[in-house]
Amino acid sequence: MRRIQEPETPIDYVQMDGLAVMKIVKHCHEECAGNLEVAQGALLGLVVDNRLEITNCFPFPKTYDETIDEEEYQLDMMRRLRRVNVDHYHVGWYQSSDVGSFLSSPLLESQYHYQTSIEESVVLIYDTQKTERGFLTLKAYRLTPQAINMYKEGEFSPDAMRSLKVSYESLLTEVPVIIRNSPLTNILMCQLQEMIPPQQGYNFLDLSTSSVLEGHLRSLMEHVDDLNQEAIKFNRYQHAVIRQSQDKHRYLQKRNQENQAREAKGEPPLPEEDINKLFRPIMVPPRLMPMIMSGQVDAYSQHISQFCSQSLAKLYIMQSLQDKST
């Protein structure tokens, strides 16, 4: 997704407290460790001027636990936080992702419901795989006005999307994220940094980036294959429409010739028939999923480009250090 300036966005950037970031990181890594579960949770905070401040968060209950009502759980959590004087205003939600794979129809629908009920809400995407390799990936997104109008209309045909000017580039807009800590937290971090053993302080120089890059490329190839299948389906639809149009044209020509022959013999013309009953319109395949796949392919391409640039910078740094040491 590209960063597109929203014409009437209520917020310019997102400011997160370090406590909220650490809670999100802890929950996502615990939930995603050893399985393919997606971690999700609610974001709490408040809106100040042109910024959205996220000061706290809590995880959603697991989807397979039928004994818990999710809405009642969220309301109960916010009531309990209000009692202890913690910001309880619901300002969005967060979700974990694996090597940049987050764009999907459920995510867009959830963000649409959030954004129509809470105007300033955002969805925060945290990439666990890239963060484990030393690249903190925490991004905030909002639906564009075109995407909101598309979901309001509920029509995903090519003509509807063309009239609304919706494309994969205009589905989401990225909002800058700033992490802020209190002065006391900064002092504590300085003290903890002195307590870290020297050998554990160089993990950010890990050069084994091939696994993350391989995961990106595999996911990119899978989405390209899926997008190719969608293109084949749409091509079949276009061929079917052309074939039906030709059959309809031949039928009308034949009918006109028969009417002319009957008129020459002095006979009445053939009775009128509803041509739409003979040639039923072919259903247009929805274009939402191909557009989401195109957006995901574009996001993978941008992630790969950025990741390769950062990895090359690490390699050049290590080369310079080795040259100086020798």
mmCIF file of C-alpha atoms in Angstrom:
data_model
loop_
_atom_site.group_PDB
_atom_site.id
_atom_site.type_symbol
_atom_site.label_atom_id
_atom_site.label_comp_id
_atom_site.label_asym_id
_atom_site.label_seq_id
_atom_site.Cartn_x
_atom_site.Cartn_y
_atom_site.Cartn_z
ATOM 1 C CA MET A 1 0.000 0.000 0.000
ATOM 2 C CA ARG A 2 1.180 3.445 -0.791
ATOM 3 C CA ARG A 3 0.911 6.363 1.548
ATOM 4 C CA ILE A 4 -1.970 8.399 0.127
ATOM 5 C CA GLN A 5 -2.974 11.668 1.731
ATOM 6 C CA GLU A 6 -6.618 11.435 2.744
ATOM 7 C CA PRO A 7 -8.362 14.742 1.924
ATOM 8 C CA GLU A 8 -10.385 15.020 5.161
ATOM 9 C CA THR A 9 -8.595 12.729 7.575
ATOM 10 C CA PRO A 10 -9.319 13.532 11.232
ATOM 11 C CA ILE A 11 -5.779 12.560 12.322
ATOM 12 C CA ASP A 12 -2.320 13.262 10.926
ATOM 13 C CA TYR A 13 -0.295 10.687 12.862
ATOM 14 C CA VAL A 14 -0.513 8.016 15.546
ATOM 15 C CA GLN A 15 1.433 8.385 18.799
ATOM 16 C CA MET A 16 1.928 5.193 20.785
ATOM 17 C CA ASP A 17 3.143 4.707 24.323
ATOM 18 C CA GLY A 18 5.940 2.212 24.803
ATOM 19 C CA LEU A 19 3.727 0.200 27.195
ATOM 20 C CA ALA A 20 1.108 -0.342 24.484
ATOM 21 C CA VAL A 21 3.786 -1.355 21.974
ATOM 22 C CA MET A 22 5.302 -3.895 24.374
ATOM 23 C CA LYS A 23 1.865 -5.386 25.120
ATOM 24 C CA ILE A 24 1.181 -5.790 21.392
ATOM 25 C CA VAL A 25 4.614 -7.335 20.782
ATOM 26 C CA LYS A 26 4.231 -9.762 23.699
ATOM 27 C CA HIS A 27 0.723 -10.855 22.700
ATOM 28 C CA CYS A 28 1.545 -11.311 19.000
ATOM 29 C CA HIS A 29 4.687 -13.369 19.638
ATOM 30 C CA GLU A 30 2.953 -15.560 22.231
ATOM 31 C CA GLU A 31 -0.051 -16.135 19.974
ATOM 32 C CA CYS A 32 1.965 -16.793 16.810
ATOM 33 C CA ALA A 33 4.670 -18.968 18.382
ATOM 34 C CA GLY A 34 4.526 -22.473 16.941
ATOM 35 C CA ASN A 35 1.230 -22.024 15.070
ATOM 36 C CA LEU A 36 -0.417 -19.925 12.412
ATOM 37 C CA GLU A 37 -2.875 -18.133 14.695
ATOM 38 C CA VAL A 38 -3.493 -14.429 14.053
ATOM 39 C CA ALA A 39 -3.344 -12.277 17.164
ATOM 40 C CA GLN A 40 -5.911 -9.494 17.446
ATOM 41 C CA GLY A 41 -6.789 -6.954 20.085
ATOM 42 C CA ALA A 42 -8.327 -3.587 20.877
ATOM 43 C CA LEU A 43 -6.512 -0.254 20.985
ATOM 44 C CA LEU A 44 -7.372 2.281 23.683
ATOM 45 C CA GLY A 45 -6.470 5.939 23.855
ATOM 46 C CA LEU A 46 -7.781 9.349 22.952
ATOM 47 C CA VAL A 47 -7.716 11.952 20.185
ATOM 48 C CA VAL A 48 -5.757 15.146 20.893
ATOM 49 C CA ASP A 49 -5.841 17.847 18.204
ATOM 50 C CA ASN A 50 -4.593 16.177 15.012
ATOM 51 C CA ARG A 51 -3.028 13.068 16.560
ATOM 52 C CA LEU A 52 -4.349 9.767 17.811
ATOM 53 C CA GLU A 53 -2.714 8.744 21.091
ATOM 54 C CA ILE A 54 -2.697 4.996 21.845
ATOM 55 C CA THR A 55 -1.978 4.504 25.532
ATOM 56 C CA ASN A 56 -3.178 0.975 26.217
ATOM 57 C CA CYS A 57 -4.540 -2.198 24.615
ATOM 58 C CA PHE A 58 -5.912 -5.628 25.433
ATOM 59 C CA PRO A 59 -6.198 -8.852 23.384
ATOM 60 C CA PHE A 60 -9.396 -10.272 21.964
ATOM 61 C CA PRO A 61 -10.509 -13.683 23.262
ATOM 62 C CA LYS A 62 -9.728 -16.699 21.127
ATOM 63 C CA THR A 63 -12.282 -17.314 18.391
ATOM 64 C CA TYR A 64 -12.740 -21.000 19.218
ATOM 65 C CA ASP A 65 -13.813 -20.248 22.806
ATOM 66 C CA GLU A 66 -17.620 -20.255 22.428
ATOM 67 C CA THR A 67 -18.244 -19.580 26.111
ATOM 68 C CA ILE A 68 -17.109 -15.946 25.804
ATOM 69 C CA ASP A 69 -19.175 -13.243 24.124
ATOM 70 C CA GLU A 70 -16.632 -11.011 22.368
ATOM 71 C CA GLU A 71 -18.682 -7.797 22.582
ATOM 72 C CA GLU A 72 -19.503 -8.313 26.250
ATOM 73 C CA TYR A 73 -15.844 -9.140 26.918
ATOM 74 C CA GLN A 74 -14.671 -5.871 25.340
ATOM 75 C CA LEU A 75 -17.250 -3.792 27.210
ATOM 76 C CA ASP A 76 -16.322 -5.461 30.499
ATOM 77 C CA MET A 77 -12.608 -4.811 29.887
ATOM 78 C CA MET A 78 -13.225 -1.127 29.150
ATOM 79 C CA ARG A 79 -15.385 -0.768 32.270
ATOM 80 C CA ARG A 80 -12.665 -2.305 34.429
ATOM 81 C CA LEU A 81 -9.999 -0.058 32.899
ATOM 82 C CA ARG A 82 -12.156 3.004 33.530
ATOM 83 C CA ARG A 83 -12.402 2.074 37.210
ATOM 84 C CA VAL A 84 -8.596 2.197 37.573
ATOM 85 C CA ASN A 85 -8.398 5.544 35.728
ATOM 86 C CA VAL A 86 -6.941 4.175 32.464
ATOM 87 C CA ASP A 87 -7.865 5.524 29.049
ATOM 88 C CA HIS A 88 -10.814 3.397 27.956
ATOM 89 C CA TYR A 89 -11.825 5.103 24.705
ATOM 90 C CA HIS A 90 -11.857 2.566 21.865
ATOM 91 C CA VAL A 91 -9.717 3.978 19.022
ATOM 92 C CA GLY A 92 -9.108 0.934 16.814
ATOM 93 C CA TRP A 93 -7.680 -2.565 16.784
ATOM 94 C CA TYR A 94 -4.439 -4.389 16.008
ATOM 95 C CA GLN A 95 -3.542 -7.591 14.190
ATOM 96 C CA SER A 96 -0.404 -9.618 13.691
ATOM 97 C CA SER A 97 0.885 -10.513 10.240
ATOM 98 C CA ASP A 98 3.344 -13.021 8.852
ATOM 99 C CA VAL A 99 5.941 -11.661 6.388
ATOM 100 C CA GLY A 100 3.658 -8.816 5.356
ATOM 101 C CA SER A 101 0.540 -10.885 4.675
ATOM 102 C CA PHE A 102 -2.357 -8.959 6.195
ATOM 103 C CA LEU A 103 -4.555 -7.549 3.431
ATOM 104 C CA SER A 104 -7.779 -9.554 3.244
ATOM 105 C CA SER A 105 -11.515 -9.110 2.888
ATOM 106 C CA PRO A 106 -12.260 -9.691 6.649
ATOM 107 C CA LEU A 107 -9.690 -7.019 7.574
ATOM 108 C CA LEU A 108 -11.252 -4.462 5.227
ATOM 109 C CA GLU A 109 -14.759 -5.262 6.450
ATOM 110 C CA SER A 110 -13.717 -4.993 10.104
ATOM 111 C CA GLN A 111 -11.975 -1.681 9.514
ATOM 112 C CA TYR A 112 -15.036 -0.411 7.627
ATOM 113 C CA HIS A 113 -17.260 -1.159 10.636
ATOM 114 C CA TYR A 114 -14.719 0.425 12.988
ATOM 115 C CA GLN A 115 -14.269 3.539 10.875
ATOM 116 C CA THR A 116 -17.984 4.115 10.323
ATOM 117 C CA SER A 117 -18.694 3.872 14.056
ATOM 118 C CA ILE A 118 -15.442 5.505 15.311
ATOM 119 C CA GLU A 119 -14.237 8.075 12.791
ATOM 120 C CA GLU A 120 -10.642 8.283 14.080
ATOM 121 C CA SER A 121 -10.061 4.517 14.383
ATOM 122 C CA VAL A 122 -7.049 2.793 12.811
ATOM 123 C CA VAL A 123 -5.889 -0.774 12.314
ATOM 124 C CA LEU A 124 -2.366 -1.470 13.531
ATOM 125 C CA ILE A 125 -0.396 -4.207 11.753
ATOM 126 C CA TYR A 126 2.550 -5.820 13.542
ATOM 127 C CA ASP A 127 4.854 -8.128 11.550
ATOM 128 C CA THR A 128 6.306 -10.794 13.843
ATOM 129 C CA GLN A 129 8.744 -12.371 11.370
ATOM 130 C CA LYS A 130 10.450 -9.129 10.332
ATOM 131 C CA THR A 131 10.652 -7.905 13.929
ATOM 132 C CA GLU A 132 12.437 -11.107 14.971
ATOM 133 C CA ARG A 133 15.114 -10.254 12.375
ATOM 134 C CA GLY A 134 15.747 -6.816 13.834
ATOM 135 C CA PHE A 135 13.284 -4.694 11.817
ATOM 136 C CA LEU A 136 10.463 -3.372 14.013
ATOM 137 C CA THR A 137 7.465 -3.334 11.671
ATOM 138 C CA LEU A 138 4.490 -1.511 13.145
ATOM 139 C CA LYS A 139 2.201 0.290 10.702
ATOM 140 C CA ALA A 140 -1.191 1.981 11.019
ATOM 141 C CA TYR A 141 -3.761 2.018 8.217
ATOM 142 C CA ARG A 142 -7.130 3.602 7.512
ATOM 143 C CA LEU A 143 -9.659 3.022 4.762
ATOM 144 C CA THR A 144 -9.777 5.706 2.092
ATOM 145 C CA PRO A 145 -13.059 7.525 1.323
ATOM 146 C CA GLN A 146 -13.293 5.588 -1.971
ATOM 147 C CA ALA A 147 -13.085 2.246 -0.137
ATOM 148 C CA ILE A 148 -15.704 3.350 2.407
ATOM 149 C CA ASN A 149 -18.073 4.366 -0.402
ATOM 150 C CA MET A 150 -17.456 1.019 -2.092
ATOM 151 C CA TYR A 151 -18.504 -0.914 1.028
ATOM 152 C CA LYS A 152 -21.496 1.384 1.535
ATOM 153 C CA GLU A 153 -22.695 0.638 -1.997
ATOM 154 C CA GLY A 154 -21.994 -3.077 -1.595
ATOM 155 C CA GLU A 155 -21.360 -3.401 -5.321
ATOM 156 C CA PHE A 156 -18.039 -4.893 -6.438
ATOM 157 C CA SER A 157 -18.568 -5.064 -10.197
ATOM 158 C CA PRO A 158 -16.003 -3.527 -12.588
ATOM 159 C CA ASP A 159 -18.388 -0.693 -13.547
ATOM 160 C CA ALA A 160 -19.111 0.194 -9.909
ATOM 161 C CA MET A 161 -15.424 0.258 -9.001
ATOM 162 C CA ARG A 162 -14.640 2.333 -12.070
ATOM 163 C CA SER A 163 -17.301 4.895 -11.172
ATOM 164 C CA LEU A 164 -16.032 5.096 -7.572
ATOM 165 C CA LYS A 165 -12.404 5.288 -8.793
ATOM 166 C CA VAL A 166 -11.330 2.444 -6.503
ATOM 167 C CA SER A 167 -8.147 0.499 -7.164
ATOM 168 C CA TYR A 168 -5.744 -1.593 -5.106
ATOM 169 C CA GLU A 169 -3.650 1.544 -4.563
ATOM 170 C CA SER A 170 -6.548 3.446 -3.001
ATOM 171 C CA LEU A 171 -7.888 0.833 -0.563
ATOM 172 C CA LEU A 172 -5.827 1.822 2.466
ATOM 173 C CA THR A 173 -3.919 4.897 3.491
ATOM 174 C CA GLU A 174 -0.925 4.600 5.816
ATOM 175 C CA VAL A 175 -0.772 6.849 8.875
ATOM 176 C CA PRO A 176 2.678 7.639 10.356
ATOM 177 C CA VAL A 177 3.384 5.972 13.712
ATOM 178 C CA ILE A 178 5.495 7.611 16.443
ATOM 179 C CA ILE A 179 6.533 5.752 19.608
ATOM 180 C CA ARG A 180 6.811 7.946 22.702
ATOM 181 C CA ASN A 181 8.009 7.095 26.181
ATOM 182 C CA SER A 182 7.791 9.065 29.399
ATOM 183 C CA PRO A 183 11.031 10.475 30.896
ATOM 184 C CA LEU A 184 10.915 7.869 33.691
ATOM 185 C CA THR A 185 10.662 5.081 31.113
ATOM 186 C CA ASN A 186 13.652 6.501 29.212
ATOM 187 C CA ILE A 187 15.702 6.535 32.430
ATOM 188 C CA LEU A 188 14.739 2.904 33.129
ATOM 189 C CA MET A 189 15.706 1.890 29.582
ATOM 190 C CA CYS A 190 19.120 3.521 29.996
ATOM 191 C CA GLN A 191 19.671 1.562 33.190
ATOM 192 C CA LEU A 192 18.555 -1.701 31.571
ATOM 193 C CA GLN A 193 20.869 -1.102 28.630
ATOM 194 C CA GLU A 194 23.848 -1.034 30.985
ATOM 195 C CA MET A 195 22.716 -4.361 32.486
ATOM 196 C CA ILE A 196 22.570 -6.199 29.131
ATOM 197 C CA PRO A 197 25.604 -8.453 28.575
ATOM 198 C CA PRO A 198 27.798 -7.313 25.657
ATOM 199 C CA GLN A 199 27.219 -10.489 23.598
ATOM 200 C CA GLN A 200 23.437 -9.953 23.712
ATOM 201 C CA GLY A 201 23.645 -6.377 22.557
ATOM 202 C CA TYR A 202 24.691 -7.218 19.013
ATOM 203 C CA ASN A 203 21.624 -9.195 17.936
ATOM 204 C CA PHE A 204 20.588 -6.343 15.659
ATOM 205 C CA LEU A 205 23.631 -7.180 13.467
ATOM 206 C CA ASP A 206 22.162 -10.579 12.567
ATOM 207 C CA LEU A 207 22.879 -11.138 8.874
ATOM 208 C CA SER A 208 20.766 -14.258 8.364
ATOM 209 C CA THR A 209 18.058 -12.534 6.355
ATOM 210 C CA SER A 210 17.576 -15.300 3.782
ATOM 211 C CA SER A 211 14.696 -16.978 5.649
ATOM 212 C CA VAL A 212 12.610 -13.790 5.794
ATOM 213 C CA LEU A 213 13.361 -12.961 2.161
ATOM 214 C CA GLU A 214 12.522 -16.525 1.137
ATOM 215 C CA GLY A 215 9.198 -16.294 2.963
ATOM 216 C CA HIS A 216 8.387 -13.024 1.189
ATOM 217 C CA LEU A 217 9.199 -14.508 -2.215
ATOM 218 C CA ARG A 218 7.177 -17.675 -1.579
ATOM 219 C CA SER A 219 4.151 -15.649 -0.475
ATOM 220 C CA LEU A 220 4.578 -13.359 -3.479
ATOM 221 C CA MET A 221 4.593 -16.320 -5.875
ATOM 222 C CA GLU A 222 1.481 -17.806 -4.241
ATOM 223 C CA HIS A 223 -0.450 -14.548 -4.551
ATOM 224 C CA VAL A 224 0.701 -14.084 -8.145
ATOM 225 C CA ASP A 225 -0.609 -17.578 -8.955
ATOM 226 C CA ASP A 226 -3.941 -16.786 -7.283
ATOM 227 C CA LEU A 227 -4.148 -13.496 -9.150
ATOM 228 C CA ASN A 228 -3.455 -15.335 -12.397
ATOM 229 C CA GLN A 229 -6.350 -17.706 -11.686
ATOM 230 C CA GLU A 230 -8.662 -14.738 -11.117
ATOM 231 C CA ALA A 231 -7.496 -13.211 -14.405
ATOM 232 C CA ILE A 232 -8.281 -16.491 -16.191
ATOM 233 C CA LYS A 233 -11.806 -16.473 -14.698
ATOM 234 C CA PHE A 234 -12.395 -12.907 -15.866
ATOM 235 C CA ASN A 235 -11.090 -13.733 -19.357
ATOM 236 C CA ARG A 236 -13.541 -16.644 -19.527
ATOM 237 C CA TYR A 237 -16.343 -14.270 -18.548
ATOM 238 C CA GLN A 238 -15.338 -11.834 -21.302
ATOM 239 C CA HIS A 239 -15.242 -14.646 -23.888
ATOM 240 C CA ALA A 240 -18.685 -15.844 -22.742
ATOM 241 C CA VAL A 241 -20.094 -12.311 -23.081
ATOM 242 C CA ILE A 242 -18.640 -11.951 -26.589
ATOM 243 C CA ARG A 243 -19.988 -15.371 -27.613
ATOM 244 C CA GLN A 244 -23.447 -14.539 -26.251
ATOM 245 C CA SER A 245 -23.427 -11.193 -28.062
ATOM 246 C CA GLN A 246 -22.580 -12.936 -31.336
ATOM 247 C CA ASP A 247 -25.346 -15.524 -30.801
ATOM 248 C CA LYS A 248 -27.811 -12.745 -30.039
ATOM 249 C CA HIS A 249 -26.803 -10.862 -33.185
ATOM 250 C CA ARG A 250 -27.187 -14.000 -35.340
ATOM 251 C CA TYR A 251 -30.592 -14.714 -33.792
ATOM 252 C CA LEU A 252 -31.839 -11.185 -34.545
ATOM 253 C CA GLN A 253 -30.543 -11.364 -38.111
ATOM 254 C CA LYS A 254 -32.254 -14.715 -38.682
ATOM 255 C CA ARG A 255 -35.491 -13.384 -37.193
ATOM 256 C CA ASN A 256 -35.399 -10.306 -39.433
ATOM 257 C CA GLN A 257 -34.855 -12.484 -42.495
ATOM 258 C CA GLU A 258 -37.823 -14.690 -41.534
ATOM 259 C CA ASN A 259 -40.030 -11.631 -41.010
ATOM 260 C CA GLN A 260 -39.043 -10.245 -44.393
ATOM 261 C CA ALA A 261 -39.876 -13.596 -46.043
ATOM 262 C CA ARG A 262 -43.245 -13.757 -44.268
ATOM 263 C CA GLU A 263 -43.984 -10.169 -45.255
ATOM 264 C CA ALA A 264 -43.254 -11.011 -48.924
ATOM 265 C CA LYS A 265 -45.739 -13.923 -48.725
ATOM 266 C CA GLY A 266 -48.330 -11.695 -47.105
ATOM 267 C CA GLU A 267 -48.132 -13.483 -43.767
ATOM 268 C CA PRO A 268 -48.076 -11.725 -40.373
ATOM 269 C CA PRO A 269 -44.620 -11.294 -38.713
ATOM 270 C CA LEU A 270 -43.440 -13.546 -35.926
ATOM 271 C CA PRO A 271 -44.673 -12.627 -32.440
ATOM 272 C CA GLU A 272 -42.372 -10.495 -30.313
ATOM 273 C CA GLU A 273 -40.230 -12.384 -27.803
ATOM 274 C CA ASP A 274 -38.268 -11.198 -24.817
ATOM 275 C CA ILE A 275 -34.695 -11.653 -25.947
ATOM 276 C CA ASN A 276 -33.423 -11.470 -22.337
ATOM 277 C CA LYS A 277 -35.313 -14.676 -21.548
ATOM 278 C CA LEU A 278 -33.651 -16.457 -24.447
ATOM 279 C CA PHE A 279 -30.189 -15.054 -23.646
ATOM 280 C CA ARG A 280 -29.938 -14.572 -19.913
ATOM 281 C CA PRO A 281 -27.311 -12.031 -18.781
ATOM 282 C CA ILE A 282 -24.087 -13.605 -17.565
ATOM 283 C CA MET A 283 -23.194 -12.813 -13.972
ATOM 284 C CA VAL A 284 -20.244 -10.470 -13.677
ATOM 285 C CA PRO A 285 -17.551 -11.932 -11.375
ATOM 286 C CA PRO A 286 -16.878 -9.650 -8.379
ATOM 287 C CA ARG A 287 -13.600 -7.770 -8.581
ATOM 288 C CA LEU A 288 -12.988 -7.273 -4.864
ATOM 289 C CA MET A 289 -10.792 -10.350 -4.333
ATOM 290 C CA PRO A 290 -8.581 -9.694 -7.404
ATOM 291 C CA MET A 291 -8.142 -6.111 -6.220
ATOM 292 C CA ILE A 292 -7.148 -7.295 -2.726
ATOM 293 C CA MET A 293 -4.691 -9.788 -4.261
ATOM 294 C CA SER A 294 -3.190 -7.020 -6.400
ATOM 295 C CA GLY A 295 -2.776 -4.861 -3.302
ATOM 296 C CA GLN A 296 -1.104 -7.731 -1.441
ATOM 297 C CA VAL A 297 1.279 -8.364 -4.366
ATOM 298 C CA ASP A 298 2.144 -4.654 -4.381
ATOM 299 C CA ALA A 299 2.724 -4.726 -0.603
ATOM 300 C CA TYR A 300 4.997 -7.786 -0.914
ATOM 301 C CA SER A 301 7.009 -6.062 -3.655
ATOM 302 C CA GLN A 302 7.495 -2.960 -1.517
ATOM 303 C CA HIS A 303 8.451 -5.048 1.542
ATOM 304 C CA ILE A 304 10.985 -7.043 -0.477
ATOM 305 C CA SER A 305 12.524 -3.864 -1.884
ATOM 306 C CA GLN A 306 12.765 -2.253 1.561
ATOM 307 C CA PHE A 307 14.046 -5.414 3.220
ATOM 308 C CA CYS A 308 16.752 -5.917 0.582
ATOM 309 C CA SER A 309 17.881 -2.305 0.967
ATOM 310 C CA GLN A 310 18.193 -2.693 4.744
ATOM 311 C CA SER A 311 19.989 -6.029 4.395
ATOM 312 C CA LEU A 312 22.475 -4.580 1.905
ATOM 313 C CA ALA A 313 23.143 -1.721 4.328
ATOM 314 C CA LYS A 314 23.953 -4.289 7.051
ATOM 315 C CA LEU A 315 26.325 -6.145 4.736
ATOM 316 C CA TYR A 316 28.162 -2.954 3.800
ATOM 317 C CA ILE A 317 28.478 -2.030 7.489
ATOM 318 C CA MET A 318 29.942 -5.444 8.305
ATOM 319 C CA GLN A 319 32.320 -5.198 5.347
ATOM 320 C CA SER A 320 33.576 -1.854 6.626
ATOM 321 C CA LEU A 321 34.052 -3.258 10.137
ATOM 322 C CA GLN A 322 35.986 -6.250 8.786
ATOM 323 C CA ASP A 323 38.194 -4.000 6.654
ATOM 324 C CA LYS A 324 39.028 -1.859 9.690
ATOM 325 C CA SER A 325 39.748 -4.886 11.855
ATOM 326 C CA THR A 326 42.132 -6.370 9.293
#
